[in-house]
PDB file of C-alpha atoms in Angstrom:
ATOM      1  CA  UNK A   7     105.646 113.533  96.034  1.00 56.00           C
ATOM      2  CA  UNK A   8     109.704 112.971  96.209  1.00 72.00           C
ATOM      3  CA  UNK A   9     111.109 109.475  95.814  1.00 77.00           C
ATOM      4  CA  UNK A  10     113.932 107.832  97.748  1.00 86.00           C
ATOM      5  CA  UNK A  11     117.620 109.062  97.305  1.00 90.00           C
ATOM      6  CA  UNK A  12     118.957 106.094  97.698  1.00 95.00           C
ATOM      7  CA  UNK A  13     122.699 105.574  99.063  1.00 97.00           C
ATOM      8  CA  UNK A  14     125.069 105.262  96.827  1.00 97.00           C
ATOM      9  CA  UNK A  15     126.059 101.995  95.614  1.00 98.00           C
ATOM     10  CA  UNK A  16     129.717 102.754  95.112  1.00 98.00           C
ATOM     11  CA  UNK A  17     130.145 104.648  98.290  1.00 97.00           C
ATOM     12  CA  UNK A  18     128.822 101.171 100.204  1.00 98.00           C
ATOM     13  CA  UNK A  19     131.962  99.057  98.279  1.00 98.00           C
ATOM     14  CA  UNK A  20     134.262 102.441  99.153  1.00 97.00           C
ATOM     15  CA  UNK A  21     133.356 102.433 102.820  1.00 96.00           C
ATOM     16  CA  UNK A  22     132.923  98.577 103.508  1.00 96.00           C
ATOM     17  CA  UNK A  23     135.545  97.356 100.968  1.00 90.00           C
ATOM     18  CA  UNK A  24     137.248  95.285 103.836  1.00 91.00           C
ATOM     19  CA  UNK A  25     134.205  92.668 104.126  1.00 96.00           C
ATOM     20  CA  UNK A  26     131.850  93.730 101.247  1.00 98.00           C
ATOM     21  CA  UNK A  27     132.731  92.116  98.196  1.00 97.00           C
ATOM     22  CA  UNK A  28     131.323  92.955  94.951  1.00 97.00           C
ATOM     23  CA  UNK A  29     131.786  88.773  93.798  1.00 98.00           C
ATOM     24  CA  UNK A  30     129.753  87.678  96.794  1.00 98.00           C
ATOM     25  CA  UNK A  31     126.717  90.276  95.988  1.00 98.00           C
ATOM     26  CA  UNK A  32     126.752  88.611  92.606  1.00 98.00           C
ATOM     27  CA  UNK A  33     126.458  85.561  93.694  1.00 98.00           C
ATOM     28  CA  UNK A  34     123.452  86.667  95.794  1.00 98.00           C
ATOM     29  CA  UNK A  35     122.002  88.439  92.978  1.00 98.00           C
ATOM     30  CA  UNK A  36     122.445  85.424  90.811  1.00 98.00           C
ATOM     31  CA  UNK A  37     120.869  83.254  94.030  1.00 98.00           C
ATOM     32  CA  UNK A  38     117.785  85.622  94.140  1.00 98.00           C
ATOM     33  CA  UNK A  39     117.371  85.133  90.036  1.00 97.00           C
ATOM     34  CA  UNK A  40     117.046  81.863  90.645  1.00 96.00           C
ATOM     35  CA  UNK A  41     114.121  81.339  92.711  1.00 96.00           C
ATOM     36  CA  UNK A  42     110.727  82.537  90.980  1.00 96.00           C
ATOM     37  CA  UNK A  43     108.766  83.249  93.879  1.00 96.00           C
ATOM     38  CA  UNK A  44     111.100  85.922  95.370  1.00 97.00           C
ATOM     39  CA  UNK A  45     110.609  89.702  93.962  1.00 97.00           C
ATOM     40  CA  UNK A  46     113.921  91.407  91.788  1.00 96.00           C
ATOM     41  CA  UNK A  47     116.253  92.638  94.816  1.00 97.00           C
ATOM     42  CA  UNK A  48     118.338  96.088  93.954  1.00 97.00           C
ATOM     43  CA  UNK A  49     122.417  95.817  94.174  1.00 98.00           C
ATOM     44  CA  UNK A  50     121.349  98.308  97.239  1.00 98.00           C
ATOM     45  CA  UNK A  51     119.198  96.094  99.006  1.00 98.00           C
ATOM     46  CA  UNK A  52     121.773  93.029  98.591  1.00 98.00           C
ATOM     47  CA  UNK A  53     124.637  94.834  99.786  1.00 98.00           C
ATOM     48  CA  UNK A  54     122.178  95.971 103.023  1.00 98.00           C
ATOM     49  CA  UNK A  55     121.658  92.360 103.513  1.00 98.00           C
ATOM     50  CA  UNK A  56     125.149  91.139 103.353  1.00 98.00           C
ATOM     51  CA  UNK A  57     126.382  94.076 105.282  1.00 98.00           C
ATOM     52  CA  UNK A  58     123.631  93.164 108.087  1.00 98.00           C
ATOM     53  CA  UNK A  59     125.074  89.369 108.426  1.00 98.00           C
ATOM     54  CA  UNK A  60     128.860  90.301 108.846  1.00 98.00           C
ATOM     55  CA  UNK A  61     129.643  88.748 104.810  1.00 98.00           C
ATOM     56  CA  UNK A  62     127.975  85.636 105.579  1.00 98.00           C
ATOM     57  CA  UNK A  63     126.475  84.580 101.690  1.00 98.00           C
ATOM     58  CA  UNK A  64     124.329  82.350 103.482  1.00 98.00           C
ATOM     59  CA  UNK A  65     123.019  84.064 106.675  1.00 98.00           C
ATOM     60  CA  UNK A  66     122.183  86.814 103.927  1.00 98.00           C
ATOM     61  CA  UNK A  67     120.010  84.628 101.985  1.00 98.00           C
ATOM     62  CA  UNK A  68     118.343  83.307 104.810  1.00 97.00           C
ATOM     63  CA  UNK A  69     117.363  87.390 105.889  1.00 98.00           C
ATOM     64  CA  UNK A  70     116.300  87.743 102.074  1.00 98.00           C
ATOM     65  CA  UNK A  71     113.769  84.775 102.439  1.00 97.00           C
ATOM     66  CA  UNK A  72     112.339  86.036 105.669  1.00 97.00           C
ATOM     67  CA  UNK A  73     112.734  89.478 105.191  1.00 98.00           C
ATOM     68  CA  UNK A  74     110.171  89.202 101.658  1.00 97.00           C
ATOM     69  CA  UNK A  75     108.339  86.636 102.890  1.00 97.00           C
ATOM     70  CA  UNK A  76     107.165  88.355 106.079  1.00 97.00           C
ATOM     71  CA  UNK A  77     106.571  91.637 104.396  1.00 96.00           C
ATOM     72  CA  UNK A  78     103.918  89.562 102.150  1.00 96.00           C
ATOM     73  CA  UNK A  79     102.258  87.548 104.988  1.00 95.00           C
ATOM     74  CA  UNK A  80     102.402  89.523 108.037  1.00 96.00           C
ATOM     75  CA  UNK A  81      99.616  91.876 108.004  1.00 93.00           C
ATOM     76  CA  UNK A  82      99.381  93.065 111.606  1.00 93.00           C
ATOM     77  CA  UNK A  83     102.943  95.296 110.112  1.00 96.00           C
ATOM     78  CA  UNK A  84     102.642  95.449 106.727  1.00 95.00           C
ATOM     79  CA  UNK A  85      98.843  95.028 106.133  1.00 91.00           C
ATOM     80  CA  UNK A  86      98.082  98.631 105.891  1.00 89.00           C
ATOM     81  CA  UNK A  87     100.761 100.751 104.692  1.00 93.00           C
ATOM     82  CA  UNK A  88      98.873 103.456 103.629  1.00 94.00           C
ATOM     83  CA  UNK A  89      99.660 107.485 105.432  1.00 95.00           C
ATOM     84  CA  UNK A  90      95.942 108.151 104.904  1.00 94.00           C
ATOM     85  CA  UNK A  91      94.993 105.730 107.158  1.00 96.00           C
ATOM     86  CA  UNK A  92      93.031 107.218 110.255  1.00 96.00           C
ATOM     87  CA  UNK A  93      94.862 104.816 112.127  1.00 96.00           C
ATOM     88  CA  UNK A  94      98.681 105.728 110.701  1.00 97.00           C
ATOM     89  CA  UNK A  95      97.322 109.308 111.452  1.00 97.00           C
ATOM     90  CA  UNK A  96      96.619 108.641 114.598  1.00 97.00           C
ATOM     91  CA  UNK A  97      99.900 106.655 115.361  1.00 97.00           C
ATOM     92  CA  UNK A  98     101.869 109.830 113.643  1.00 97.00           C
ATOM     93  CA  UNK A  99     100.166 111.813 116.658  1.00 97.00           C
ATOM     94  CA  UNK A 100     101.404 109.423 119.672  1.00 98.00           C
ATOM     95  CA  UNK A 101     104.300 108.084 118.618  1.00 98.00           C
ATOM     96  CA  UNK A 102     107.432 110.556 118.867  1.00 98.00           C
ATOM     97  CA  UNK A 103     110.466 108.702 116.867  1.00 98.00           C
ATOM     98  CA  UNK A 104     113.502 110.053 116.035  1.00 98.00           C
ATOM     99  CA  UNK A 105     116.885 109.445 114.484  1.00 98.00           C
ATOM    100  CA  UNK A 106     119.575 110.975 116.338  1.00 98.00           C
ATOM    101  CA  UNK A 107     121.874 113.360 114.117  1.00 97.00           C
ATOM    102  CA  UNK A 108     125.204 112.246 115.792  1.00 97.00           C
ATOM    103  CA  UNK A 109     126.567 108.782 115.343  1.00 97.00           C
ATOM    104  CA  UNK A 110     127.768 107.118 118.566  1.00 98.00           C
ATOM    105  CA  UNK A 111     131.510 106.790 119.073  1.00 97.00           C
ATOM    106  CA  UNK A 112     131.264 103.299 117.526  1.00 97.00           C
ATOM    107  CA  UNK A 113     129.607 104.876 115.023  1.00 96.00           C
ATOM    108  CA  UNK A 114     126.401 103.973 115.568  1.00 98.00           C
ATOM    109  CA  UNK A 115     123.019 105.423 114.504  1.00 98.00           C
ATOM    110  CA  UNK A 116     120.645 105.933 117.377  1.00 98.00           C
ATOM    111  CA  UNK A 117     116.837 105.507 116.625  1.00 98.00           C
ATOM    112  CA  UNK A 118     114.744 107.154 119.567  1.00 98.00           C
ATOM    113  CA  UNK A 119     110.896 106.686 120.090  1.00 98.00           C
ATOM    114  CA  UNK A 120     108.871 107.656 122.824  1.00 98.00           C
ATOM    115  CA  UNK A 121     104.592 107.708 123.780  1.00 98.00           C
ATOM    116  CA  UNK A 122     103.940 111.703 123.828  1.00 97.00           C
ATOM    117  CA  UNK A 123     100.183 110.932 124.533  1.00 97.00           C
ATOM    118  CA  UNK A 124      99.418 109.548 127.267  1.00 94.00           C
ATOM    119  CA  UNK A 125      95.673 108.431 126.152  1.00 96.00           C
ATOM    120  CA  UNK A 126      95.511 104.845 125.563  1.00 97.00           C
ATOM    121  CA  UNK A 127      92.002 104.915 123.675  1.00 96.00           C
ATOM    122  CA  UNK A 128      94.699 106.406 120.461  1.00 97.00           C
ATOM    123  CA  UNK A 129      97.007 103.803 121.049  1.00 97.00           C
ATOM    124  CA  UNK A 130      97.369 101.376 118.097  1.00 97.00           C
ATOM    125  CA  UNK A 131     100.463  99.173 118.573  1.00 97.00           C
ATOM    126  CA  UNK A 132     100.180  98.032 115.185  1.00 97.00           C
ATOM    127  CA  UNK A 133      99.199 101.295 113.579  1.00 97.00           C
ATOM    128  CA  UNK A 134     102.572 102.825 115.269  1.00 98.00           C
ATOM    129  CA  UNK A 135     104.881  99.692 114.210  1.00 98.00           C
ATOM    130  CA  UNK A 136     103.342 100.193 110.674  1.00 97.00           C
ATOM    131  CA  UNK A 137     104.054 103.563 110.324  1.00 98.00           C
ATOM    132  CA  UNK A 138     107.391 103.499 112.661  1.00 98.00           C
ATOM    133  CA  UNK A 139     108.900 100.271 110.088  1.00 98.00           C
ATOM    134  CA  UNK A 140     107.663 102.805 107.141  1.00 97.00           C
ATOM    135  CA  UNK A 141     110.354 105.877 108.790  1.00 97.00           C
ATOM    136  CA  UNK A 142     113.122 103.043 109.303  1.00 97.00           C
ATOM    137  CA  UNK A 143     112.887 101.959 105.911  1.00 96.00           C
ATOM    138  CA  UNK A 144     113.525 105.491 104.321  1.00 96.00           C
ATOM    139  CA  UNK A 145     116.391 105.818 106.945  1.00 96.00           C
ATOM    140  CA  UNK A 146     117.984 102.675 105.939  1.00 97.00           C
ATOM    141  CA  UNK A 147     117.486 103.215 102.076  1.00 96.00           C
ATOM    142  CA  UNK A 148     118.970 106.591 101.746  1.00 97.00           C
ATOM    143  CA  UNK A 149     121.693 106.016 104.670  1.00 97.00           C
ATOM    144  CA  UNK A 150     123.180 102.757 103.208  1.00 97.00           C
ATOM    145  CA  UNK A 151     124.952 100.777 105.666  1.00 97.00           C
ATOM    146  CA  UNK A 152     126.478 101.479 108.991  1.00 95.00           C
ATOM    147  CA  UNK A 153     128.162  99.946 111.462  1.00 97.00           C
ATOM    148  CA  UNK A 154     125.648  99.511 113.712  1.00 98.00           C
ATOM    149  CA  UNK A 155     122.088 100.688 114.877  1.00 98.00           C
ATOM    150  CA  UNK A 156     120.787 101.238 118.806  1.00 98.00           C
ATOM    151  CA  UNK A 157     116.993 101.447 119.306  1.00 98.00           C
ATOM    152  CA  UNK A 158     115.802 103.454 122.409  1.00 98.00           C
ATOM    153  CA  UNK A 159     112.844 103.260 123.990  1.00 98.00           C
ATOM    154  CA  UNK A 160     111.647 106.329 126.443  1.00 98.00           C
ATOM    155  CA  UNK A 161     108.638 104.813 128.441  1.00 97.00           C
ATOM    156  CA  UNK A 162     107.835 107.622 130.152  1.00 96.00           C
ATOM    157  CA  UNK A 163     104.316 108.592 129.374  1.00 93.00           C
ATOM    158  CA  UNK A 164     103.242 104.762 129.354  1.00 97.00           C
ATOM    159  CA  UNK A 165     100.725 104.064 131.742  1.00 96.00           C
ATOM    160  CA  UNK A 166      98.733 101.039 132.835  1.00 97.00           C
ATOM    161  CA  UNK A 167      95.847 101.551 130.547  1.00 97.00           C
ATOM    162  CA  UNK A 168      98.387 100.843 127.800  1.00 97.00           C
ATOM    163  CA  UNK A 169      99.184  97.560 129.151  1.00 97.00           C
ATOM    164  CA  UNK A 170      95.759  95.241 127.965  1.00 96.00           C
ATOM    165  CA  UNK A 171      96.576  97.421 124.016  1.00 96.00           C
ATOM    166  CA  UNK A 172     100.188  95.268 123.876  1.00 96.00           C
ATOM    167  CA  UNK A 173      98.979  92.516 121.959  1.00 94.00           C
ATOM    168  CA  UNK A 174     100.656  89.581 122.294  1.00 96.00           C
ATOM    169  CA  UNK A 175     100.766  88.773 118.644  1.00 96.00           C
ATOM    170  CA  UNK A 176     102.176  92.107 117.194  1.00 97.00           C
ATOM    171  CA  UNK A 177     104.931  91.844 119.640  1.00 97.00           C
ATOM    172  CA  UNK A 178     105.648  88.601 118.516  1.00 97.00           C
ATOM    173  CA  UNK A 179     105.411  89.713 114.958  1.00 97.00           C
ATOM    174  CA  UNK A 180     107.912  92.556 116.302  1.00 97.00           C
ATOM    175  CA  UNK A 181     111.106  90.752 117.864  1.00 98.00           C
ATOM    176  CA  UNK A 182     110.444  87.829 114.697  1.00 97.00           C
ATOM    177  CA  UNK A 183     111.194  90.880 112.238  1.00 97.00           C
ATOM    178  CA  UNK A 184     114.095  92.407 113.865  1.00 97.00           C
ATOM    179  CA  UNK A 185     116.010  89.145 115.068  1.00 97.00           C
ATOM    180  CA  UNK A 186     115.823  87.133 111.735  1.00 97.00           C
ATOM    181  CA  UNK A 187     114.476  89.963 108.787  1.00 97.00           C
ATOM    182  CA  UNK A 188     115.787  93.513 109.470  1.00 96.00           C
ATOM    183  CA  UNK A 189     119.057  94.095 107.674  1.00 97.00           C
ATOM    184  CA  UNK A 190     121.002  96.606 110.306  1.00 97.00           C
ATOM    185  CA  UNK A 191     123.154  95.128 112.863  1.00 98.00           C
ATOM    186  CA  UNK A 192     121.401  95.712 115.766  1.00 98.00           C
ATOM    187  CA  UNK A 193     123.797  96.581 118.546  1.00 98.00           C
ATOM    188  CA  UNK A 194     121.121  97.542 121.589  1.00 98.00           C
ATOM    189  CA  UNK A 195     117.919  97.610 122.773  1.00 98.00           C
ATOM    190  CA  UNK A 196     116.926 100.059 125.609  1.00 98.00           C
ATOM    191  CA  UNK A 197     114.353 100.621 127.443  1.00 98.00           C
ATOM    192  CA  UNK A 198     114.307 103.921 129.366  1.00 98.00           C
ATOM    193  CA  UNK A 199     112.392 105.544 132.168  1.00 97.00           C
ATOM    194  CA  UNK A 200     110.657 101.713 132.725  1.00 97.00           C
ATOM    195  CA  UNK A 201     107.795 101.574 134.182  1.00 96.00           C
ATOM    196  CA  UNK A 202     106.828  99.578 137.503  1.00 96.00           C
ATOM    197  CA  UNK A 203     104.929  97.282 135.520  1.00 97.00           C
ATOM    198  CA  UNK A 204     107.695  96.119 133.135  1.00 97.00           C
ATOM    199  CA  UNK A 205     107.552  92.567 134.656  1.00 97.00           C
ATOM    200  CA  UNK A 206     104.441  92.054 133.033  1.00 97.00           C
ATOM    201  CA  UNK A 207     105.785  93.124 129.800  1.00 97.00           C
ATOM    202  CA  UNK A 208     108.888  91.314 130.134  1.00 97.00           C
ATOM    203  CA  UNK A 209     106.724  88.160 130.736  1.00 97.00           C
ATOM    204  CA  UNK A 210     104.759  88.888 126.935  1.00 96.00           C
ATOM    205  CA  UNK A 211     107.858  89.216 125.323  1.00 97.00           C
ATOM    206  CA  UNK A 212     111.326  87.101 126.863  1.00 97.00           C
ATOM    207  CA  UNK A 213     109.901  84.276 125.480  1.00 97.00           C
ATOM    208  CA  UNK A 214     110.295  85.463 122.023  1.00 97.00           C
ATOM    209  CA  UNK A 215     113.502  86.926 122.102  1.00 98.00           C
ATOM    210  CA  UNK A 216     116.830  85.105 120.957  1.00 97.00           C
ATOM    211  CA  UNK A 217     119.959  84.937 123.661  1.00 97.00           C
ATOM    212  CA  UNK A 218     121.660  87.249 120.991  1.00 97.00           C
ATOM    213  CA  UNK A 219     119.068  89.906 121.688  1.00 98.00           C
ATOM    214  CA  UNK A 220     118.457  89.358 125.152  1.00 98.00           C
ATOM    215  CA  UNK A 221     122.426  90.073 125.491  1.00 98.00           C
ATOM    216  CA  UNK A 222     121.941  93.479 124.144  1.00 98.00           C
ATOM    217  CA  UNK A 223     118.899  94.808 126.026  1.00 98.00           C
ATOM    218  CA  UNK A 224     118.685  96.983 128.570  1.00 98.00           C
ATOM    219  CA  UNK A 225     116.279  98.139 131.184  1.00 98.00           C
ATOM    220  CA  UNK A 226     117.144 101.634 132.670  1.00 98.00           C
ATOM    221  CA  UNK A 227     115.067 103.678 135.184  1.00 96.00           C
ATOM    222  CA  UNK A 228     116.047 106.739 134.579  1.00 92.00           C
ATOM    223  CA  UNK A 229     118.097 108.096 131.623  1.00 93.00           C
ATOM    224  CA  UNK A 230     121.349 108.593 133.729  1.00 93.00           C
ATOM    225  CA  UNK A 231     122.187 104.979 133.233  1.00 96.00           C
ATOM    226  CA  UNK A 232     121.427 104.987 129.531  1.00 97.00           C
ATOM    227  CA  UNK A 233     124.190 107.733 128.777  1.00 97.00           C
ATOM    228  CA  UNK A 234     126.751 105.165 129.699  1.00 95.00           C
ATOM    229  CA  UNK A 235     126.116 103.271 126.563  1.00 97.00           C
ATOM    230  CA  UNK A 236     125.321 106.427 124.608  1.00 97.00           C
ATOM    231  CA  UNK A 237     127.102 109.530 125.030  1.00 97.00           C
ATOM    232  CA  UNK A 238     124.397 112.297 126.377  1.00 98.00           C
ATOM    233  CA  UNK A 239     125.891 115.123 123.892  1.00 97.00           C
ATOM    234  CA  UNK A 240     123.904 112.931 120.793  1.00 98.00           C
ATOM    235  CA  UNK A 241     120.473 113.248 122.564  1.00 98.00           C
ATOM    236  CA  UNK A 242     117.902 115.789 121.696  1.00 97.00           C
ATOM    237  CA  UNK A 243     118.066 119.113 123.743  1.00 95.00           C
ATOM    238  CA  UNK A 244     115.234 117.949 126.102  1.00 95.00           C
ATOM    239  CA  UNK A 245     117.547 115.008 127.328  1.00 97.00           C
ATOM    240  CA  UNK A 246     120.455 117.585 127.971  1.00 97.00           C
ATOM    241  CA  UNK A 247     122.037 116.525 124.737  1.00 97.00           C
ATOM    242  CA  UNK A 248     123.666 118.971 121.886  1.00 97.00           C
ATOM    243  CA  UNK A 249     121.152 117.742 119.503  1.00 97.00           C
ATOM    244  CA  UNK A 250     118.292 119.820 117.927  1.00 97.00           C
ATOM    245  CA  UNK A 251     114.677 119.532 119.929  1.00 97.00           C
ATOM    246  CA  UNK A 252     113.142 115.615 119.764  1.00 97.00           C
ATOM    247  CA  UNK A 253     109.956 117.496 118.190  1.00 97.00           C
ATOM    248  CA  UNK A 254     112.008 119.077 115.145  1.00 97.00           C
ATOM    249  CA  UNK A 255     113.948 116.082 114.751  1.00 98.00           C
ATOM    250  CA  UNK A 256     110.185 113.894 114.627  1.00 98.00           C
ATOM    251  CA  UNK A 257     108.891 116.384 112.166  1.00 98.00           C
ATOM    252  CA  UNK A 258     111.917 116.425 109.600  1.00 97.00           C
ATOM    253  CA  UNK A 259     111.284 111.668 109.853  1.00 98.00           C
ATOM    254  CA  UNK A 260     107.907 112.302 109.662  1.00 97.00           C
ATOM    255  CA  UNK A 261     107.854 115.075 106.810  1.00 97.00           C
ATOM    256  CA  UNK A 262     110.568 113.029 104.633  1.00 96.00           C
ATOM    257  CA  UNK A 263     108.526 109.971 104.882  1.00 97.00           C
ATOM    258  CA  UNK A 264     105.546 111.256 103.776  1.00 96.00           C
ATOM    259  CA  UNK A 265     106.939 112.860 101.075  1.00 95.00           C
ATOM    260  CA  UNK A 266     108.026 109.375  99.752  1.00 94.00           C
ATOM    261  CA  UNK A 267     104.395 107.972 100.418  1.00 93.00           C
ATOM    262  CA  UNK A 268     103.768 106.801  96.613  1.00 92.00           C
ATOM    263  CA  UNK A 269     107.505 104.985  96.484  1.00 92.00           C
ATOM    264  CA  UNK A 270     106.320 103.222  99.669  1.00 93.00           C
ATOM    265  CA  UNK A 271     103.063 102.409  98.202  1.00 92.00           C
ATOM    266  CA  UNK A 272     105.036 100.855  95.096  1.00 91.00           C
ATOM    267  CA  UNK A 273     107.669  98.920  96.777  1.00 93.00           C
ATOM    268  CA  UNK A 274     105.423  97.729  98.821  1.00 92.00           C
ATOM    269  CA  UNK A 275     102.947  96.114  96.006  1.00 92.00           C
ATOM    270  CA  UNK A 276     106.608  95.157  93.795  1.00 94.00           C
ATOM    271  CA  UNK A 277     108.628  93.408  96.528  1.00 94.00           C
ATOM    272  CA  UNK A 278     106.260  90.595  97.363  1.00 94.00           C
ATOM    273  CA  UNK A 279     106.627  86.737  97.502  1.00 96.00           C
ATOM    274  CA  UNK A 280     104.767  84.873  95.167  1.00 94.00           C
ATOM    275  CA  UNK A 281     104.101  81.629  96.586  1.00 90.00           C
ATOM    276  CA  UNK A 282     102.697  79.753  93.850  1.00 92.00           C
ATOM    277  CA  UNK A 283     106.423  79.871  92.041  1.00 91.00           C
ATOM    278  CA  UNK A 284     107.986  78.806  95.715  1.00 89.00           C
ATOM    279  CA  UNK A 285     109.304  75.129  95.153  1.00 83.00           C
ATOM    280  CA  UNK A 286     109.293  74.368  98.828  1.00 60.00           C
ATOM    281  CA  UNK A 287     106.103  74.709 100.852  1.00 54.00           C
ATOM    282  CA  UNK A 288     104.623  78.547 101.636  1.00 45.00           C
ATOM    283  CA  UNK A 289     105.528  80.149 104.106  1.00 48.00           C
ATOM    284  CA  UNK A 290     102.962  81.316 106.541  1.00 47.00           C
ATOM    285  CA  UNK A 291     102.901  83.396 109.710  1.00 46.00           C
ATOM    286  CA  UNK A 292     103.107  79.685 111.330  1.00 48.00           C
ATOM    287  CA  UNK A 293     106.569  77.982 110.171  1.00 49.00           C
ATOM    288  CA  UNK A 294     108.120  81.304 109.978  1.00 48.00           C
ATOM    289  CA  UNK A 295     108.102  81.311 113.579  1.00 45.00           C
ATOM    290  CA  UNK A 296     108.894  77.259 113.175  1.00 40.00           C
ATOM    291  CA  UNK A 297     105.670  76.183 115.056  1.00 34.00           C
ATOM    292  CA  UNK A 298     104.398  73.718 112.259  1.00 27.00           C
TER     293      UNK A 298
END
């Protein structure tokens, strides 16, 4: 088993030196020292975080709280991170994501995931967040920052018989992770190829989605819309792009990440909140989403 090759620290300050400043990741560092129930952060990780929050010190610390404290409580994503999982097995078998080789433009990294089958009795949308957060984080750890990320989501091959399997909770748990934990800037949302029910879905899930995010999301019904926001050339072949096949470009995620499976494992058992050193209150699944 490999472990991560993480970005390089100094290539992050040589890229980003207009915004990132090494004196403001210290003082996050020193911030993150300071309170005992929060896990030891790498220089990495803190740069990630200020990066994600445009240089804002103390949007960056409020990502650090959520982003550790959800990790450790929310277990319908990060309850069962393990690739030997019938269930992560399964999800590794319907769920097609990629990461586009070509940056956008705007230089933007395109994630792409898509259902490729259609049988909704293997359809775990908890299993294939698990395991689909699991790819991202390898991405985002050996990548570094960038200046943006796009997240595209082909529908085609979703069906009906999906539709009762969308549980309200994990999406919840979903649009709570990216909008207030995830350090990328997030710079779309699409949804491709929708299908006729997407009212229904839209109902489940507009009421947990920030005006921020609702700004950058897209419904498309076909693909020809999409490639005015992304250029077609970065697609995979079968989209009538210049990129490799979507099925090489799956293995080569899918491969990588489970060749880090034992650095997973560890980060995931280091990086945890421990609530009996938290001065304030614990945080719960509850008042992270402000409800108590």
């Amino acid at each position: 088993m490999k472990s991560i090759a993480f970005a390089s620290v100094e290539e992050q300050y040589r890229k980003y030196g207009d915004g990132l400043r090494a004196a403001d990741v210290r003082e996050l560092a020193d911030w993150v020292r300071g309170l005992a129930h929060l896990p030891p952060v790498s220089e990495l990780e803190l740069i990630l975080f200020l990066h994600s929050n445009y240089y804002d010190v103390e949007a960056a610390r409020h990502t650090i709280e959520c982003y550790y404290s959800f990790r450790t409580s929310c277990k319908n994503l990060f309850g069962s991170r393990d690739l030997s999982l019938r269930s992560i097995q399964q999800a590794m078998d319907v769920l097609d994501l990629t990461v586009l080789p070509e940056l956008t433009p705007e230089g933007y990294r395109v994630l792409l995931a898509k259902i490729v089958d259609p049988d909704a009795s293997k359809f775990s949308l908890s299993a294939i967040l698990t395991f689909a957060i699991m790819c991202i984080d390898i991405v985002l750890w050996e990548e570094g920052c960038n200046n943006g990320s796009i997240l595209i989501i082909d529908m085609d091959g979703i069906h009906l018989g999906h539709l009762p399997k969308l549980g309200i909770f994990t999406l919840k748990d979903l649009l709570y992770f990216i909008q207030e934990a995830f350090p990328i800037r997030l710079k779309g949302l699409h949804l491709a190829n929708v299908v006729p029910f997407i009212d229904r879905i839209m109902a489940m899930i507009k009421p947990f989605m920030k005006k921020e995010l609702l700004e950058i999301f897209h419904l498309h019904t076909s693909m020809d819309t999409l490639f005015q926001h992304i250029p077609q050339q970065c697609f995979p072949a079968e989209y009538g792009g210049n990129a490799p096949p979507r099925k090489l470009l799956c293995d080569q995620l899918y491969s990588r990440t489970v060749e880090c499976e034992h650095f997973l494992a560890n980060y995931d058992r280091q990086k945890r909140v421990d609530d009996s050193k938290r001065i304030a209150r614990p945080r719960t699944i509850g008042n992270l989403f402000g409800l108590f």
